[in-house]
Coordinates of C-alpha atoms in Angstrom, one line a residue:
Chain A
X1 CA 3.5 -0.2 11.6
X2 CA 1.9 -3.5 9.4
X3 CA 3.1 -3.5 5.8
X4 CA 3.5 -5.3 2.7
X5 CA 7.1 -6.7 1.5
X6 CA 8.9 -9.2 0.2
X7 CA 11.6 -11.8 0.4
X8 CA 13.8 -11.3 -2.2
X9 CA 14.9 -7.8 -4.2
X10 CA 16.1 -9.3 -7.1
X11 CA 15.4 -12.5 -8.7
X12 CA 17.9 -14.1 -11.4
X13 CA 15.5 -17.0 -13.4
X14 CA 17.2 -18.3 -16.6
X15 CA 15.1 -18.4 -19.9
X16 CA 12.4 -21.4 -20.1
X17 CA 12.5 -21.8 -15.7
X18 CA 9.3 -21.4 -13.4
X19 CA 9.7 -18.2 -11.4
X20 CA 8.5 -17.7 -7.7
X21 CA 8.3 -14.6 -6.3
X22 CA 7.0 -14.3 -3.0
X23 CA 5.4 -11.6 -0.3
X24 CA 4.6 -11.1 3.2
X25 CA 1.7 -9.3 4.3
X26 CA 1.4 -8.7 8.3
X27 CA -2.3 -7.3 8.1
X28 CA -4.7 -9.6 8.8
X29 CA -7.7 -7.2 7.9
X30 CA -5.9 -7.7 4.1
X31 CA -9.2 -8.8 1.7
X32 CA -7.5 -8.4 -1.8
X33 CA -4.4 -8.8 -2.9
X34 CA -3.3 -7.9 -6.6
X35 CA 0.0 -8.8 -8.3
X36 CA 1.3 -6.0 -10.7
X37 CA 4.7 -6.1 -13.0
X38 CA 6.3 -2.5 -14.4
X39 CA 8.8 -2.7 -16.8
X40 CA 11.6 -0.1 -17.1
X41 CA 10.1 3.3 -18.0
X42 CA 6.8 2.4 -18.0
X43 CA 3.2 2.0 -15.3
X44 CA 2.6 -1.0 -13.1
X45 CA 0.7 -3.0 -15.5
X46 CA -2.3 -6.0 -13.9
X47 CA -1.1 -9.5 -13.8
X48 CA -3.3 -10.9 -11.6
X49 CA -5.0 -10.6 -8.4
X50 CA -6.8 -12.9 -5.8
X51 CA -9.9 -12.6 -2.7
X52 CA -9.1 -13.6 0.6
X53 CA -11.9 -16.8 0.3
X54 CA -9.2 -18.1 -2.2
X55 CA -6.2 -19.8 -2.1
X56 CA -5.1 -20.2 -5.7
X57 CA -5.7 -18.6 -9.0
X58 CA -4.5 -19.2 -12.4
X59 CA -3.8 -17.5 -15.3
X60 CA -2.3 -17.5 -18.6
X61 CA 1.4 -18.4 -17.4
X62 CA 1.2 -17.4 -13.9
X63 CA -0.6 -18.7 -11.0
X64 CA -1.0 -16.7 -7.4
X65 CA -0.9 -18.5 -4.3
X66 CA -2.3 -17.0 -1.2
X67 CA -1.7 -18.5 2.6
X68 CA -3.3 -16.6 4.9
X69 CA -2.2 -18.9 7.8
X70 CA 1.4 -17.5 7.6
X71 CA 0.0 -14.2 5.8
X72 CA 2.5 -15.3 2.2
X73 CA 1.5 -14.0 -1.2
X74 CA 3.2 -16.0 -4.0
X75 CA 3.5 -15.8 -7.7
X76 CA 4.3 -17.9 -9.8
X77 CA 5.7 -17.9 -13.5
X78 CA 5.8 -20.7 -15.9
X79 CA 8.3 -21.2 -18.4
X80 CA 9.7 -17.3 -18.0
X81 CA 10.8 -15.6 -20.8
X82 CA 12.7 -12.5 -21.5
X83 CA 9.8 -11.1 -21.5
X84 CA 9.2 -11.0 -18.7
X85 CA 12.2 -9.1 -16.8
X86 CA 10.9 -6.1 -14.5
X87 CA 9.8 -5.2 -11.4
X88 CA 6.9 -7.5 -9.8
X89 CA 5.0 -5.5 -7.1
X90 CA 2.4 -7.3 -4.2
X91 CA 0.1 -4.9 -3.2
X92 CA -3.0 -5.3 -1.0
X93 CA -6.1 -3.9 -0.2
X94 CA -7.5 -3.2 3.8
X95 CA -11.3 -4.7 4.4
X96 CA -12.7 -1.3 4.6
X97 CA -10.1 0.8 3.4
X98 CA -11.8 1.8 -0.3
X99 CA -9.1 3.3 -2.2
X100 CA -6.3 2.6 -0.5
X101 CA -4.3 0.3 -2.4
X102 CA -0.9 -0.5 -0.5
X103 CA 2.5 -1.8 -2.6
X104 CA 5.0 -3.7 -1.3
X105 CA 8.7 -3.3 -2.4
X106 CA 9.3 -5.1 -5.1
X107 CA 11.3 -7.9 -6.6
X108 CA 13.2 -7.4 -10.0
X109 CA 13.1 -10.6 -11.9
X110 CA 16.1 -10.7 -14.5
X111 CA 15.5 -13.5 -16.8
X112 CA 19.0 -14.6 -17.9
X113 CA 19.3 -16.7 -21.4
Chain B
X1 CA -0.8 0.1 -25.2
X2 CA -2.1 1.8 -21.8
X3 CA -5.7 3.1 -22.0
X4 CA -4.8 5.9 -19.5
X5 CA -2.8 8.6 -20.9
X6 CA -0.8 11.1 -19.1
X7 CA 1.3 14.5 -20.4
X8 CA 3.8 15.1 -20.8
X9 CA 6.0 12.3 -20.5
X10 CA 8.6 14.2 -18.9
X11 CA 8.6 17.7 -17.2
X12 CA 11.6 20.3 -15.7
X13 CA 10.7 22.7 -13.7
X14 CA 12.0 25.5 -11.1
X15 CA 10.5 25.8 -7.7
X16 CA 9.5 28.9 -8.3
X17 CA 7.4 27.5 -11.8
X18 CA 3.4 26.5 -12.0
X19 CA 2.9 24.0 -14.1
X20 CA 0.7 20.8 -14.5
X21 CA 0.1 17.2 -15.0
X22 CA -2.8 15.5 -17.0
X23 CA -4.0 12.4 -17.1
X24 CA -6.9 11.2 -19.1
X25 CA -9.2 8.3 -19.3
X26 CA -12.0 6.6 -21.5
X27 CA -13.2 3.6 -19.7
X28 CA -15.8 5.4 -17.9
X29 CA -14.2 4.5 -14.9
X30 CA -15.4 6.4 -12.1
X31 CA -12.3 6.5 -9.3
X32 CA -8.7 8.4 -10.7
X33 CA -5.9 8.4 -8.6
X34 CA -2.5 9.9 -8.4
X35 CA 0.3 8.0 -6.8
X36 CA 4.3 9.2 -6.5
X37 CA 7.0 6.9 -7.5
X38 CA 10.8 7.5 -6.3
X39 CA 13.2 5.1 -8.1
X40 CA 13.3 1.3 -7.2
X41 CA 10.6 2.5 -4.4
X42 CA 7.2 1.3 -5.2
X43 CA 4.0 3.7 -5.9
X44 CA 3.2 5.8 -3.1
X45 CA -0.8 6.5 -3.1
X46 CA -1.0 11.0 -2.7
X47 CA -4.7 11.4 -3.9
X48 CA -8.0 9.2 -5.0
X49 CA -11.2 10.7 -6.8
X50 CA -14.7 8.9 -6.3
X51 CA -17.0 10.5 -8.7
X52 CA -15.4 13.6 -9.3
X53 CA -15.2 14.3 -5.6
X54 CA -11.7 14.0 -3.7
X55 CA -11.8 10.9 -1.3
X56 CA -8.5 10.9 -0.1
X57 CA -6.0 13.0 0.3
X58 CA -2.4 10.7 2.4
X59 CA -1.3 14.1 3.5
X60 CA 0.2 15.7 0.8
X61 CA 1.3 19.1 1.2
X62 CA -0.1 21.7 -0.2
X63 CA 2.0 22.4 -3.5
X64 CA 0.3 19.6 -5.0
X65 CA -3.3 20.2 -6.1
X66 CA -4.9 17.8 -7.5
X67 CA -8.2 18.7 -9.9
X68 CA -11.0 16.8 -11.9
X69 CA -12.6 18.7 -14.3
X70 CA -15.2 15.6 -14.9
X71 CA -14.7 11.6 -15.1
X72 CA -12.7 11.4 -18.0
X73 CA -9.8 13.5 -16.9
X74 CA -7.7 14.3 -13.9
X75 CA -4.8 17.2 -13.7
X76 CA -2.3 17.2 -10.8
X77 CA -1.7 21.7 -10.5
X78 CA 2.3 21.9 -8.9
X79 CA 3.7 24.9 -7.1
X80 CA 6.8 26.0 -5.7
X81 CA 8.1 22.4 -5.7
X82 CA 10.9 21.0 -3.6
X83 CA 13.8 19.2 -6.0
X84 CA 13.0 15.7 -3.4
X85 CA 9.4 16.0 -5.2
X86 CA 11.6 14.4 -8.6
X87 CA 9.5 11.5 -9.1
X88 CA 7.4 10.0 -11.6
X89 CA 4.2 10.6 -10.9
X90 CA 1.5 7.6 -12.1
X91 CA -2.0 8.3 -12.8
X92 CA -4.9 5.7 -12.2
X93 CA -8.1 4.8 -13.1
X94 CA -10.5 1.8 -11.5
X95 CA -14.4 0.9 -11.6
X96 CA -15.6 2.3 -8.0
X97 CA -16.9 -0.1 -5.8
X98 CA -16.4 -1.2 -2.2
X99 CA -13.2 -2.8 -3.6
X100 CA -10.6 -1.4 -5.1
X101 CA -10.2 -3.5 -7.7
X102 CA -7.9 -3.6 -10.8
X103 CA -5.8 0.0 -11.3
X104 CA -5.1 0.7 -15.1
X105 CA -2.0 2.7 -14.5
X106 CA -0.8 5.0 -17.3
X107 CA 3.3 5.4 -18.0
X108 CA 3.4 8.1 -15.9
X109 CA 4.8 11.7 -16.2
X110 CA 8.8 12.0 -15.0
X111 CA 9.1 14.9 -13.1
X112 CA 12.7 16.7 -12.2
X113 CA 12.4 19.4 -10.4
X114 CA 16.0 21.9 -10.7

């Protein structure tokens, strides 16, 4: 079946460097995407979202890029900090499937000093 | 601090026990969700309530019984669970609407079934 997936299960980043987390989706009917951060022992926390009529959106230290041609989503974190260590999930909402947010497999980001 | 509060944070129960997980939010959201998350896996949708009515049941076994007493509260009643039901159970809420929108998650209730 169609699903959201991630290319890298674990990403090691040196403190201060930029991080790029990738996500591939296969459902062309997906029209809304969200990135969540989940720290150990906590629930997922919203980072940033993007709708399918956009290809880029920026937040504080984070940027989400959407390439609908190749069905690819990425999250860029600028100047990665130790507090950015967490599992990052992309999630998609399929047009017409209200309430059904489908999560990708997740990427563990480890920030090293 | 999360604005979605879940209790208890940890629960250990036997396969014959009956227990409940509770979730509360005071953000005025009219959509509430239960997700199940196994270790190192993404959250999986179980139930969605919209305006206190069950709108989505993702073919969840009947040993899990959701309840939405009012717009601020969501319960998950547990009965005759199996060890494989051990997981982190996450509650979330969102503004209702045509799109899911941002989900606000609680910190979860970690369930262990013996």
